[in-house]
Short mmCIF file of C-alpha atoms in Angstrom, two decimals:
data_model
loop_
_atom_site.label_atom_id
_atom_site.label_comp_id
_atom_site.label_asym_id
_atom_site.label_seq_id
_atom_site.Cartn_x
_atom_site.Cartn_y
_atom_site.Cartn_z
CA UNK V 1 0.00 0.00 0.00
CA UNK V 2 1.01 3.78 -0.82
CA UNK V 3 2.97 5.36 2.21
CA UNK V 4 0.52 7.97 3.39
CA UNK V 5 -2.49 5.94 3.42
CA UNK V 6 -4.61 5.30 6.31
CA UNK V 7 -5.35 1.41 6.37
CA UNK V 8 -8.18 1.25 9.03
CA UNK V 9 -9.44 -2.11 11.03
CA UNK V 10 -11.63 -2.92 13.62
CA UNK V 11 -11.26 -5.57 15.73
CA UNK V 12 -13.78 -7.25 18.34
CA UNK V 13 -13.30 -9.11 21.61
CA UNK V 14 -9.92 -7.06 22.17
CA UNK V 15 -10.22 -8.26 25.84
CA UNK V 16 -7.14 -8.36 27.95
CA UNK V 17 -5.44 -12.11 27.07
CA UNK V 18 -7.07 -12.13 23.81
CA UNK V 19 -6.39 -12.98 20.39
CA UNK V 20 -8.64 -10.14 19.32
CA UNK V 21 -6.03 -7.92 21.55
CA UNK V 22 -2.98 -9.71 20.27
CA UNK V 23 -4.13 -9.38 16.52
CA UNK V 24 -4.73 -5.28 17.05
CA UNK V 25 -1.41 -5.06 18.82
CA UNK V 26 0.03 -6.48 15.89
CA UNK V 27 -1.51 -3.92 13.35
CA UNK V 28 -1.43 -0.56 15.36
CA UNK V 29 2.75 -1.55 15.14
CA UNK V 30 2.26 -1.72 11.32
CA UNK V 31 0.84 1.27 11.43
CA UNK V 32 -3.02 0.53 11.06
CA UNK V 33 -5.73 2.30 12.43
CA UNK V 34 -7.11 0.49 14.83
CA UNK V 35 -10.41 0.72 16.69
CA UNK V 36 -10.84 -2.29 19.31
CA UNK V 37 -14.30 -3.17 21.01
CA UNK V 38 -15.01 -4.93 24.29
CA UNK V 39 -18.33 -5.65 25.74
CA UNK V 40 -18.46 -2.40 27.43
CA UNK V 41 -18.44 -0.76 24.07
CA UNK V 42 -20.07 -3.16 21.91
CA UNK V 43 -22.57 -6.24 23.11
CA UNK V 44 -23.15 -8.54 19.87
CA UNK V 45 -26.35 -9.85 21.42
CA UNK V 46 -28.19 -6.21 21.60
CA UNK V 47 -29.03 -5.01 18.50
CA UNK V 48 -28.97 -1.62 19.45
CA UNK V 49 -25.50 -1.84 20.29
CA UNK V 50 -24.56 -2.99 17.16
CA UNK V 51 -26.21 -0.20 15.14
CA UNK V 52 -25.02 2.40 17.91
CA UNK V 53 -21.14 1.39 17.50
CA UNK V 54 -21.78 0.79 13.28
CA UNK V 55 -23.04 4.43 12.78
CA UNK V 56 -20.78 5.68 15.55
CA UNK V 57 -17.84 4.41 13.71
CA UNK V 58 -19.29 5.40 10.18
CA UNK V 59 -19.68 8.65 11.88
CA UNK V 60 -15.47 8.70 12.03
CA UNK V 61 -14.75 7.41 8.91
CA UNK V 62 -16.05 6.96 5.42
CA UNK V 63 -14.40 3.43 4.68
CA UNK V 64 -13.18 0.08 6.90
CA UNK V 65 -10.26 -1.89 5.05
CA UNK V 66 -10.54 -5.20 8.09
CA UNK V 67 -12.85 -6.18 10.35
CA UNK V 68 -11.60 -9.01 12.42
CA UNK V 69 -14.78 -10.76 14.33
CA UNK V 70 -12.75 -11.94 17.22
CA UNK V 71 -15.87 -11.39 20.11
CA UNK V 72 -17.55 -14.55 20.90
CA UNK V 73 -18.01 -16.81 24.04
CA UNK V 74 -17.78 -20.13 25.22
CA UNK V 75 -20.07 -20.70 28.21
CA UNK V 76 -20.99 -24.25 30.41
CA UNK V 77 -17.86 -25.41 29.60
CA UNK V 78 -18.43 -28.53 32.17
CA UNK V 79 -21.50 -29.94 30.09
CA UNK V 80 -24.08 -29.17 32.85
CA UNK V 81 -26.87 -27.28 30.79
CA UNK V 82 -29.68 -29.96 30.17
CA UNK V 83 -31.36 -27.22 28.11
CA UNK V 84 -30.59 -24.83 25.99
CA UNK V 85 -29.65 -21.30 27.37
CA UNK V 86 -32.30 -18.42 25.87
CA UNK V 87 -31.16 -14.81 24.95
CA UNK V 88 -33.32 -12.96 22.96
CA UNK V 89 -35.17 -15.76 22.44
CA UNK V 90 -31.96 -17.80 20.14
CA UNK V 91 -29.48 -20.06 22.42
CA UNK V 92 -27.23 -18.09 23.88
CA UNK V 93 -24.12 -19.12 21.86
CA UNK V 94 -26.02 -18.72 18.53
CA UNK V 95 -26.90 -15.28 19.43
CA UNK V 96 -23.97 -14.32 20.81
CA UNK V 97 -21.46 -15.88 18.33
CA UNK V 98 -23.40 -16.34 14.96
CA UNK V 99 -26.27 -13.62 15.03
CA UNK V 100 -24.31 -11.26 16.94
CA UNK V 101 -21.35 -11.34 14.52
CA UNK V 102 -23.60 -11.34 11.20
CA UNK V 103 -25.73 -8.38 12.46
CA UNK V 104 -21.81 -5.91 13.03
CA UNK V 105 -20.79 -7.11 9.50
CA UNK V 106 -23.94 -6.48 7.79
CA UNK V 107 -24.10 -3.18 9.58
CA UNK V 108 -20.41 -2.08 8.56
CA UNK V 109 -20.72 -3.68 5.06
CA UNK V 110 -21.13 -0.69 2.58
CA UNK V 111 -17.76 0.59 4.61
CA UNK V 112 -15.79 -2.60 3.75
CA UNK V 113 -16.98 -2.15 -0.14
CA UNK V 114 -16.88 1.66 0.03
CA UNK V 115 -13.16 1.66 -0.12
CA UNK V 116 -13.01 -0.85 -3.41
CA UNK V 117 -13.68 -4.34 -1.21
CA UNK V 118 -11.84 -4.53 2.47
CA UNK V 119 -11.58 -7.86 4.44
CA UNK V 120 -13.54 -10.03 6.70
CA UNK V 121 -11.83 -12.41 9.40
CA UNK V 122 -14.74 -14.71 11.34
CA UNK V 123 -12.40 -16.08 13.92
CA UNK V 124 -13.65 -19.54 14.55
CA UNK V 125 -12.98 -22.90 16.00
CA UNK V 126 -11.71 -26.43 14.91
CA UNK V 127 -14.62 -26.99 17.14
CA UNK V 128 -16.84 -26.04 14.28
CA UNK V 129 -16.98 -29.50 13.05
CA UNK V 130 -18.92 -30.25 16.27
CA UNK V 131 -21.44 -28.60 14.94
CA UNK V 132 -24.83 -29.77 13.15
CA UNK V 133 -26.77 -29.29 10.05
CA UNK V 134 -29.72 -29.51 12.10
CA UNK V 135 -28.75 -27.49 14.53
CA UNK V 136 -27.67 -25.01 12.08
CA UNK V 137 -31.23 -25.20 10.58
CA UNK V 138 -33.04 -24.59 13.58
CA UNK V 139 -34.08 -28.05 13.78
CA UNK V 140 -35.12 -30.13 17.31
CA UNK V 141 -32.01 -31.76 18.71
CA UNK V 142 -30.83 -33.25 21.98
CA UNK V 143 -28.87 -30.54 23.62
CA UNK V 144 -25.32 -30.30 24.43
CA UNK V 145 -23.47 -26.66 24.83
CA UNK V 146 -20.72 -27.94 23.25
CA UNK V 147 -22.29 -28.37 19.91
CA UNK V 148 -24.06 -25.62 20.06
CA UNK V 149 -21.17 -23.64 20.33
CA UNK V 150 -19.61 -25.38 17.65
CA UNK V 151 -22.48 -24.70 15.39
CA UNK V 152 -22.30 -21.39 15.93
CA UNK V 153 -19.04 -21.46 14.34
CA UNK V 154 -20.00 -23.63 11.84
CA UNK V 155 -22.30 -20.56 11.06
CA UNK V 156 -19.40 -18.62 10.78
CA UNK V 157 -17.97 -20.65 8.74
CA UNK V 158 -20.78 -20.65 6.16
CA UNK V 159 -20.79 -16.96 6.45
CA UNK V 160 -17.81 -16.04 5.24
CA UNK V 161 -18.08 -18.30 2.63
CA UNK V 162 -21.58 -16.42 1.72
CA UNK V 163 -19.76 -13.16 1.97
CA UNK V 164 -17.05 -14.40 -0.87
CA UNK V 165 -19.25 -15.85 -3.03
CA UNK V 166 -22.07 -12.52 -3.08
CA UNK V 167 -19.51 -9.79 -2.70
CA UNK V 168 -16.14 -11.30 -3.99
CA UNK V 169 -16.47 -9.43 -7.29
CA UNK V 170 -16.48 -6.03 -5.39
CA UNK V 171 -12.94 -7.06 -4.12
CA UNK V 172 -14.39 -8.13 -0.36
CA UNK V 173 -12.36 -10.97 0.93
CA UNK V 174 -13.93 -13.01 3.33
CA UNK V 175 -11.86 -15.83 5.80
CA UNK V 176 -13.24 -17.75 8.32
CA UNK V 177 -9.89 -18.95 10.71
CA UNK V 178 -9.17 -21.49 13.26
CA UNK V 179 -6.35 -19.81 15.09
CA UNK V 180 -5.21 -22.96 16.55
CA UNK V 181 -4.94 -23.82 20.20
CA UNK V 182 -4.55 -21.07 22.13
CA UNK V 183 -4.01 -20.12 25.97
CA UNK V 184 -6.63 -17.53 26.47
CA UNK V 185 -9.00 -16.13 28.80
CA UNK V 186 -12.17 -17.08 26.73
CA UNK V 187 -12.58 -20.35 29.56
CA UNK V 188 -12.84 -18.23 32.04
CA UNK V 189 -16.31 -16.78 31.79
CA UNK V 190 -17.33 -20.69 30.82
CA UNK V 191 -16.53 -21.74 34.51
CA UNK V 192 -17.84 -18.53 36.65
CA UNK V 193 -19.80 -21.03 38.67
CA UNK V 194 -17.70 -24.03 38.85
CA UNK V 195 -15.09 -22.38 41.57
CA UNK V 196 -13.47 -26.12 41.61
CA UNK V 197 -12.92 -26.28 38.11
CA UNK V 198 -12.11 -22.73 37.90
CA UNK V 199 -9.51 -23.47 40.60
CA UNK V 200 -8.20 -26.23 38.31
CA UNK V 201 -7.61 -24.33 35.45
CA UNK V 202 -6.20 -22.07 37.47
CA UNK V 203 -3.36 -24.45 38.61
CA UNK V 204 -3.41 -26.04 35.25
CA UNK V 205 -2.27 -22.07 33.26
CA UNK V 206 1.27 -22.66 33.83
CA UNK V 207 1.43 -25.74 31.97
CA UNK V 208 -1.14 -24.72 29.55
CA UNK V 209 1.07 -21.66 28.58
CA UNK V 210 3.96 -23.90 28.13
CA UNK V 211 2.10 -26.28 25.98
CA UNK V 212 -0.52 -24.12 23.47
CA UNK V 213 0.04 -21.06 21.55
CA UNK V 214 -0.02 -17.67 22.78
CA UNK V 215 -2.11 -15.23 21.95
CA UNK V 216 0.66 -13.54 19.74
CA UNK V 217 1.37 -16.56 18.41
CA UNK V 218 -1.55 -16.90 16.96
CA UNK V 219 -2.14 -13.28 15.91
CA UNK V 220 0.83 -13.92 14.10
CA UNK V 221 -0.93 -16.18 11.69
CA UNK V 222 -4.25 -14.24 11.29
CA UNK V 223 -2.56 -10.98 10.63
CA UNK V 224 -0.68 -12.91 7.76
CA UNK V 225 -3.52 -14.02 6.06
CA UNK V 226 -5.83 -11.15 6.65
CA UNK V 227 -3.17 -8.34 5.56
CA UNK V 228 -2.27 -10.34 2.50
CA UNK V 229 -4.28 -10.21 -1.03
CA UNK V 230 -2.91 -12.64 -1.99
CA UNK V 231 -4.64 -14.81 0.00
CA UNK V 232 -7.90 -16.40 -1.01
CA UNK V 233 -11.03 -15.90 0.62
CA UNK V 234 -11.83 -19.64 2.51
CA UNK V 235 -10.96 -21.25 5.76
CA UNK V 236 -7.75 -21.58 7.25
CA UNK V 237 -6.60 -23.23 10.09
CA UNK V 238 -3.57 -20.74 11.55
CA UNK V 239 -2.32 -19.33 7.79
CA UNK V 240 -2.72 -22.43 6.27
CA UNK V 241 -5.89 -22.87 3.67
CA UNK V 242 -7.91 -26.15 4.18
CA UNK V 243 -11.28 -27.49 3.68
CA UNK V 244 -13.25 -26.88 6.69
CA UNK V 245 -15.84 -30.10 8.01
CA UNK V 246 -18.17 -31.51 5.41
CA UNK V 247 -21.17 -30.14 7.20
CA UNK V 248 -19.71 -26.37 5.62
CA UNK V 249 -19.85 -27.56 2.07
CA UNK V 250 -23.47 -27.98 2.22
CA UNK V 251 -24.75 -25.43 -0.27
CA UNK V 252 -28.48 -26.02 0.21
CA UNK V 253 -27.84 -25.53 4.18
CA UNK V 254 -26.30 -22.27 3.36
CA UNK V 255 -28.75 -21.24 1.38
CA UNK V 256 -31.80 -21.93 3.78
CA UNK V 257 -29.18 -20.04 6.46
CA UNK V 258 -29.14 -17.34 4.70
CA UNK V 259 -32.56 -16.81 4.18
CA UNK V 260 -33.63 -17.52 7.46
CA UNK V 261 -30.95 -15.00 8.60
CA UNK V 262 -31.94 -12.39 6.66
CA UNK V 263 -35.34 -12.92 7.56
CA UNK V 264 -34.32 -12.19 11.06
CA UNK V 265 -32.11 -8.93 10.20
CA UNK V 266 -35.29 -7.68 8.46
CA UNK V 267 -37.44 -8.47 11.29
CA UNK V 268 -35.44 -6.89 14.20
CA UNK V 269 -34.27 -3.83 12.29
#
């Protein structure tokens, strides 16, 4: 890029311990424009919120080069929910992770295409090959947190592919990355009431640290892909393209996901 030219990101979940903090670290140095959210400043499951920090920030400036959707969370991470957890009326992980997410890019869109196409990172999860078509779908299944998490990235996943294959001729890329394992704080919130496990982790970080990636580590990778052009809109896991789990390839699954998210953008806006 042109020395003189503002390259401008935003990245979400920038909490302290975070790859979403580690990732704007690593652009601010390269001399990006960064504008980091936490859920102080921006709550993916209120809709509000979303369109409050979206016209804020289009208030600021009149194009967005990256967005990096780093926010998500990982609750019940000891299995105990027998049913599924309800915020506005969508499990909570869906809302949070999937709808949340989909809502801020939709909203800051016409600034990633303003500027001649910009860049869309869904940071997601090996974990998304937990997740279920019918799930996905909206379908009745036997609950388990863990899936449902996972098919909110699976969401993701589809997502990003949707973004590439709508918008890809306006020069948007669109990546949906595993950033590997990673020591992070993202358990933490998952085991607010389990104190023993919470303990356990707790003696557990040192050899955690010693054993998975860093955040930096793995900032390292995303920033690669999602600063070069080169690269190719898909999924990666680190910087590394590969095919993501079979359930992502389903094209008729997108397709009904897509209409039935749309359906609920149009409803709630």
């Amino acid at each position: 890029m042109s020395a003189g030219v503002t390259r401008r990101a935003i990245v979400t979940g920038a909490g302290p311990r975070s790859i979403g903090r580690a990732v704007a670290d690593a652009l601010l140095a390269d001399g990006w424009e960064i504008t980091v959210t936490r859920r102080a400043t921006l709550d993916l499951a209120d809709r509000a919120s979303v369109a409050a920090f979206a016209a804020s920030y289009a208030g600021r400036a009149d194009d967005l080069d990256l967005l990096v959707n780093s926010a998500g969370i990982h609750l019940d991470l000891g299995s105990r929910w027998k049913q599924p957890q309800l915020l506005d009326g969508h499990e909570v992980h869906w809302r949070t992770n999937y709808l949340g997410t989909v809502d801020l890019t939709t909203a800051l869109l016409p600034l990633l295409l303003g500027g001649g196409g910009g860049t869309v990172v869904h940071v997601v999860s090996q974990l998304h090959e937990r997740g279920t078509t019918d799930q996905l779908l909206g379908r009745p299944v036997a609950y388990d947190s863990w899936a449902s998490y996972g098919t909110s990235k699976l969401g993701l996943v589809h997502h990003a592919a949707l973004l590439a294959e709508r918008y890809g001729d306006q020069g948007l890329r669109a990546l949906s990355v595993h950033p590997g394992a990673v020591s992070t704080n993202i358990a933490n919130r998952g085991l607010e009431t389990r104190p023993l496990l919470r303990r356990l982790r707790n003696l557990a970080l040192p050899l955690e640290r010693r054993t998975l990636m860093t955040p930096e580590e793995s900032a390292a990778h995303l920033v690669r892909i999602a600063t070069d052009p080169s690269a190719a809109s898909g999924y990666y896991r680190k910087s590394r393209p590969l095919d993501p789990a079979p359930a992502a390839a389903d094209l008729a699954a997108r397709a009904e996901l897509a209409a039935t998210t749309e359906a609920w953008l149009a409803a709630t806006r």
